[in-house]
PDB file of C-alpha atoms in Angstrom:
ATOM      1  CA  MET A  56       1.093 -33.640 -19.626  1.00 96.00           C
ATOM      2  CA  ILE A  57      -1.711 -32.160 -18.021  1.00 98.00           C
ATOM      3  CA  TYR A  58      -4.899 -32.883 -19.510  1.00 98.00           C
ATOM      4  CA  ILE A  59      -8.143 -30.916 -19.227  1.00 98.00           C
ATOM      5  CA  VAL A  60     -11.888 -31.417 -20.029  1.00 98.00           C
ATOM      6  CA  GLU A  61     -14.414 -29.360 -20.168  1.00 97.00           C
ATOM      7  CA  VAL A  62     -18.299 -29.554 -20.260  1.00 97.00           C
ATOM      8  CA  THR A  63     -19.583 -25.943 -21.407  1.00 95.00           C
ATOM      9  CA  ALA A  64     -23.355 -27.379 -21.607  1.00 94.00           C
ATOM     10  CA  PRO A  65     -25.262 -30.757 -21.651  1.00 91.00           C
ATOM     11  CA  GLY A  66     -23.790 -32.422 -24.224  1.00 92.00           C
ATOM     12  CA  LYS A  67     -20.954 -30.490 -25.431  1.00 97.00           C
ATOM     13  CA  ALA A  68     -17.579 -30.807 -24.292  1.00 98.00           C
ATOM     14  CA  ASN A  69     -13.943 -30.217 -24.930  1.00 97.00           C
ATOM     15  CA  ALA A  70     -10.835 -31.361 -24.155  1.00 98.00           C
ATOM     16  CA  TRP A  71      -7.075 -29.168 -24.430  1.00 98.00           C
ATOM     17  CA  PHE A  72      -3.693 -29.986 -22.878  1.00 98.00           C
ATOM     18  CA  ALA A  73      -1.068 -27.834 -21.779  1.00 98.00           C
ATOM     19  CA  PHE A  74       2.659 -29.195 -21.232  1.00 98.00           C
ATOM     20  CA  ASP A  75       2.826 -28.823 -17.624  1.00 98.00           C
ATOM     21  CA  ARG A  76       1.566 -26.456 -14.296  1.00 97.00           C
ATOM     22  CA  GLU A  77       3.227 -23.123 -15.695  1.00 97.00           C
ATOM     23  CA  ASP A  78       1.665 -23.968 -18.935  1.00 98.00           C
ATOM     24  CA  PHE A  79      -1.439 -24.584 -17.657  1.00 98.00           C
ATOM     25  CA  SER A  80      -1.867 -21.233 -15.997  1.00 96.00           C
ATOM     26  CA  LEU A  81      -0.221 -19.132 -18.837  1.00 95.00           C
ATOM     27  CA  LYS A  82      -3.219 -20.547 -21.155  1.00 95.00           C
ATOM     28  CA  VAL A  83      -6.266 -20.719 -18.667  1.00 95.00           C
ATOM     29  CA  ARG A  84      -4.941 -17.040 -17.493  1.00 92.00           C
ATOM     30  CA  ALA A  85      -4.981 -16.090 -21.379  1.00 89.00           C
ATOM     31  CA  ALA A  86      -8.079 -17.423 -21.340  1.00 88.00           C
ATOM     32  CA  LYS A  87      -9.868 -15.864 -18.388  1.00 85.00           C
ATOM     33  CA  GLU A  88      -8.108 -12.517 -17.508  1.00 79.00           C
ATOM     34  CA  ARG A  89      -9.843 -10.687 -20.734  1.00 67.00           C
ATOM     35  CA  GLU A  90     -12.470 -10.998 -17.812  1.00 63.00           C
ATOM     36  CA  GLY A  91     -11.237  -8.518 -15.949  1.00 63.00           C
ATOM     37  CA  ARG A  92     -10.784 -11.399 -12.870  1.00 72.00           C
ATOM     38  CA  VAL A  93      -7.731 -11.598 -10.808  1.00 90.00           C
ATOM     39  CA  ILE A  94      -6.867 -15.121 -10.755  1.00 94.00           C
ATOM     40  CA  PHE A  95      -3.902 -15.049  -8.709  1.00 96.00           C
ATOM     41  CA  ALA A  96      -1.685 -12.582  -7.247  1.00 95.00           C
ATOM     42  CA  ALA A  97       1.094 -12.185  -4.396  1.00 97.00           C
ATOM     43  CA  ALA A  98       2.133  -9.013  -2.943  1.00 97.00           C
ATOM     44  CA  THR A  99       2.495  -7.532   0.237  1.00 98.00           C
ATOM     45  CA  PRO A 100       0.630  -4.747   1.552  1.00 97.00           C
ATOM     46  CA  ARG A 101       3.748  -2.077   1.054  1.00 97.00           C
ATOM     47  CA  GLY A 102       3.882  -3.325  -2.503  1.00 97.00           C
ATOM     48  CA  LEU A 103       0.236  -2.556  -3.072  1.00 96.00           C
ATOM     49  CA  LEU A 104       0.738   1.089  -1.997  1.00 96.00           C
ATOM     50  CA  GLU A 105       3.474   1.391  -3.658  1.00 96.00           C
ATOM     51  CA  ALA A 106       2.354   0.268  -7.151  1.00 95.00           C
ATOM     52  CA  ALA A 107      -0.041   2.783  -6.473  1.00 93.00           C
ATOM     53  CA  GLY A 108       2.348   5.605  -5.891  1.00 94.00           C
ATOM     54  CA  PHE A 109       2.170   5.853  -2.392  1.00 94.00           C
ATOM     55  CA  THR A 110       4.235   5.006   0.706  1.00 93.00           C
ATOM     56  CA  PRO A 111       2.590   3.977   4.148  1.00 93.00           C
ATOM     57  CA  ASP A 112       3.964   7.540   5.019  1.00 91.00           C
ATOM     58  CA  SER A 113       1.952   9.518   2.516  1.00 90.00           C
ATOM     59  CA  PRO A 114      -0.820  11.826   4.318  1.00 88.00           C
ATOM     60  CA  GLU A 115      -3.214  11.629   1.669  1.00 91.00           C
ATOM     61  CA  ALA A 116      -2.552   7.091   1.626  1.00 90.00           C
ATOM     62  CA  GLY A 117      -5.362   6.585   4.120  1.00 85.00           C
ATOM     63  CA  ALA A 118      -7.731   8.087   2.708  1.00 89.00           C
ATOM     64  CA  SER A 119      -7.229   7.045  -0.958  1.00 91.00           C
ATOM     65  CA  HIS A 120      -6.154   3.151  -0.176  1.00 94.00           C
ATOM     66  CA  GLY A 121      -7.553   2.378   3.845  1.00 93.00           C
ATOM     67  CA  TRP A 122      -8.383  -1.025   2.393  1.00 95.00           C
ATOM     68  CA  ILE A 123      -4.678  -1.540   2.182  1.00 96.00           C
ATOM     69  CA  PHE A 124      -3.829  -0.041   5.560  1.00 95.00           C
ATOM     70  CA  GLU A 125      -6.396  -2.168   6.734  1.00 95.00           C
ATOM     71  CA  LEU A 126      -4.523  -5.346   5.628  1.00 96.00           C
ATOM     72  CA  ALA A 127      -0.981  -3.825   7.225  1.00 96.00           C
ATOM     73  CA  ASP A 128      -2.837  -3.222  10.363  1.00 96.00           C
ATOM     74  CA  LYS A 129      -3.864  -7.157  10.024  1.00 96.00           C
ATOM     75  CA  HIS A 130      -0.749  -8.832   8.610  1.00 97.00           C
ATOM     76  CA  GLY A 131       2.139  -6.687   8.954  1.00 96.00           C
ATOM     77  CA  TRP A 132       3.093  -4.319   5.818  1.00 97.00           C
ATOM     78  CA  ASP A 133       5.721  -7.382   4.607  1.00 97.00           C
ATOM     79  CA  THR A 134       3.878  -9.902   4.939  1.00 97.00           C
ATOM     80  CA  GLU A 135       3.231 -11.812   1.753  1.00 98.00           C
ATOM     81  CA  LEU A 136      -0.736 -11.800   0.643  1.00 98.00           C
ATOM     82  CA  TYR A 137      -2.419 -13.832  -1.605  1.00 98.00           C
ATOM     83  CA  ARG A 138      -5.572 -12.745  -3.659  1.00 96.00           C
ATOM     84  CA  ALA A 139      -7.832 -15.669  -5.932  1.00 95.00           C
ATOM     85  CA  ASP A 140     -10.567 -14.431  -6.949  1.00 93.00           C
ATOM     86  CA  GLU A 141     -11.900 -17.887  -7.529  1.00 93.00           C
ATOM     87  CA  LEU A 142     -11.158 -19.334  -4.606  1.00 94.00           C
ATOM     88  CA  LEU A 143     -11.237 -16.491  -1.932  1.00 95.00           C
ATOM     89  CA  GLY A 144     -13.597 -13.938  -2.912  1.00 93.00           C
ATOM     90  CA  GLU A 145     -13.286 -11.197  -4.941  1.00 90.00           C
ATOM     91  CA  GLY A 146     -10.697  -8.820  -3.983  1.00 90.00           C
ATOM     92  CA  VAL A 147      -9.929 -10.685  -1.004  1.00 94.00           C
ATOM     93  CA  TYR A 148      -6.721 -10.950   0.102  1.00 96.00           C
ATOM     94  CA  GLU A 149      -5.424 -13.490   2.869  1.00 97.00           C
ATOM     95  CA  SER A 150      -1.920 -14.560   4.301  1.00 96.00           C
ATOM     96  CA  GLU A 151      -2.680 -18.142   3.789  1.00 96.00           C
ATOM     97  CA  PRO A 152      -0.575 -19.664   0.971  1.00 96.00           C
ATOM     98  CA  VAL A 153      -2.408 -20.170  -1.993  1.00 96.00           C
ATOM     99  CA  SER A 154      -1.329 -22.436  -5.040  1.00 96.00           C
ATOM    100  CA  GLU A 155      -1.310 -20.658  -8.215  1.00 96.00           C
ATOM    101  CA  PHE A 156      -2.243 -23.901  -9.872  1.00 97.00           C
ATOM    102  CA  GLU A 157      -5.485 -24.218  -7.547  1.00 97.00           C
ATOM    103  CA  ALA A 158      -6.495 -20.682  -8.120  1.00 97.00           C
ATOM    104  CA  CYS A 159      -6.417 -21.537 -12.137  1.00 97.00           C
ATOM    105  CA  VAL A 160      -8.745 -24.441 -11.746  1.00 97.00           C
ATOM    106  CA  ALA A 161     -10.919 -22.462 -10.012  1.00 96.00           C
ATOM    107  CA  ALA A 162     -11.469 -20.062 -12.365  1.00 94.00           C
ATOM    108  CA  LEU A 163     -11.198 -22.251 -14.629  1.00 95.00           C
ATOM    109  CA  ALA A 164     -14.292 -24.613 -13.611  1.00 95.00           C
ATOM    110  CA  GLU A 165     -16.261 -21.229 -13.467  1.00 92.00           C
ATOM    111  CA  GLY A 166     -19.474 -21.373 -15.390  1.00 90.00           C
ATOM    112  CA  LEU A 167     -18.726 -24.700 -16.445  1.00 95.00           C
ATOM    113  CA  GLU A 168     -21.367 -27.448 -16.268  1.00 95.00           C
ATOM    114  CA  GLY A 169     -18.623 -29.788 -15.153  1.00 95.00           C
ATOM    115  CA  CYS A 170     -14.301 -29.582 -15.433  1.00 97.00           C
ATOM    116  CA  ARG A 171     -11.848 -32.915 -14.750  1.00 98.00           C
ATOM    117  CA  VAL A 172      -7.758 -32.015 -14.751  1.00 98.00           C
ATOM    118  CA  TYR A 173      -5.743 -34.996 -14.807  1.00 98.00           C
ATOM    119  CA  LEU A 174      -1.559 -33.992 -14.380  1.00 98.00           C
ATOM    120  CA  SER A 175      -0.565 -37.325 -15.793  1.00 97.00           C
ATOM    121  CA  ASP A 176      -1.122 -39.519 -19.039  1.00 97.00           C
ATOM    122  CA  GLN A 177      -1.848 -42.251 -16.796  1.00 97.00           C
ATOM    123  CA  SER A 178      -4.175 -40.615 -14.412  1.00 97.00           C
ATOM    124  CA  ALA A 179      -6.571 -39.091 -17.638  1.00 97.00           C
ATOM    125  CA  MET A 180      -6.392 -42.796 -19.213  1.00 96.00           C
ATOM    126  CA  ASN A 181      -7.660 -44.573 -15.819  1.00 96.00           C
ATOM    127  CA  ALA A 182     -10.352 -41.884 -15.711  1.00 97.00           C
ATOM    128  CA  LEU A 183     -11.780 -42.454 -18.974  1.00 94.00           C
ATOM    129  CA  TYR A 184     -12.702 -45.727 -18.582  1.00 91.00           C
ATOM    130  CA  GLY A 185     -13.220 -45.496 -14.404  1.00 94.00           C
ATOM    131  CA  ASP A 186     -14.580 -42.173 -13.824  1.00 95.00           C
ATOM    132  CA  PRO A 187     -18.924 -41.976 -13.615  1.00 95.00           C
ATOM    133  CA  PHE A 188     -18.278 -38.618 -14.639  1.00 95.00           C
ATOM    134  CA  TYR A 189     -17.799 -40.233 -18.367  1.00 96.00           C
ATOM    135  CA  GLN A 190     -20.306 -43.116 -18.326  1.00 94.00           C
ATOM    136  CA  GLY A 191     -23.858 -42.961 -19.942  1.00 92.00           C
ATOM    137  CA  ARG A 192     -25.115 -40.830 -22.249  1.00 93.00           C
ATOM    138  CA  GLU A 193     -24.579 -37.510 -20.505  1.00 93.00           C
ATOM    139  CA  GLY A 194     -20.690 -38.370 -19.942  1.00 95.00           C
ATOM    140  CA  PHE A 195     -20.343 -39.714 -23.563  1.00 96.00           C
ATOM    141  CA  PRO A 196     -19.626 -36.370 -25.085  1.00 97.00           C
ATOM    142  CA  ALA A 197     -16.158 -35.744 -22.089  1.00 97.00           C
ATOM    143  CA  HIS A 198     -15.660 -39.501 -22.974  1.00 97.00           C
ATOM    144  CA  MET A 199     -15.156 -38.428 -26.532  1.00 97.00           C
ATOM    145  CA  ALA A 200     -13.650 -35.042 -25.810  1.00 97.00           C
ATOM    146  CA  LEU A 201     -10.860 -36.846 -23.503  1.00 98.00           C
ATOM    147  CA  ARG A 202     -10.476 -39.544 -25.882  1.00 96.00           C
ATOM    148  CA  GLU A 203     -10.063 -37.943 -28.610  1.00 96.00           C
ATOM    149  CA  GLN A 204      -7.287 -36.296 -26.598  1.00 97.00           C
ATOM    150  CA  LEU A 205      -5.103 -38.983 -25.627  1.00 97.00           C
ATOM    151  CA  ILE A 206      -5.352 -40.779 -29.105  1.00 96.00           C
ATOM    152  CA  ALA A 207      -3.830 -36.896 -30.512  1.00 96.00           C
ATOM    153  CA  MET A 208      -1.333 -37.344 -27.878  1.00 96.00           C
ATOM    154  CA  GLU A 209      -0.558 -40.828 -28.876  1.00 94.00           C
ATOM    155  CA  VAL A 210      -1.447 -41.905 -25.633  1.00 94.00           C
ATOM    156  CA  ILE A 211      -3.953 -44.502 -26.659  1.00 93.00           C
ATOM    157  CA  SER A 212      -4.278 -45.667 -29.709  1.00 90.00           C
ATOM    158  CA  ASP A 213      -7.575 -45.157 -32.380  1.00 80.00           C
ATOM    159  CA  ASP A 214      -9.091 -49.009 -31.690  1.00 71.00           C
ATOM    160  CA  MET A 215     -12.402 -48.417 -33.364  1.00 58.00           C
TER     161      MET A 215
END
């Protein structure tokens, strides 16, 4: 189980869960891609050009899609390239592999006051009682949001 805590504004927090990394990515994409973001994509320059209806030999392709030819010159036509706007910058493709999960975490955290992602029941429970993020007046809303989520998932009991 993956637990997510979002602090949307000072004094306002919510927590939610995902069953696994795939479920997390699906939920983040559903929420964030409506905003026109490219959270994560992988493609070759050839694939990008073909998606636009051209081939590398198309005479008019260079004029209208020069940026793809630049990518091909730098990386080769069949090299897998990754795009993750929140990690690499808007519209940037790189050959260094990018994890879809990491790209989704970055997209989720964008614009939030604070964000935490825990990959297990145990790590969420440990953080609840040990991470300074949940301490003091500022951390209380996030503490309660995560606590309530862990109770709902029967990871901890409601001992109050």
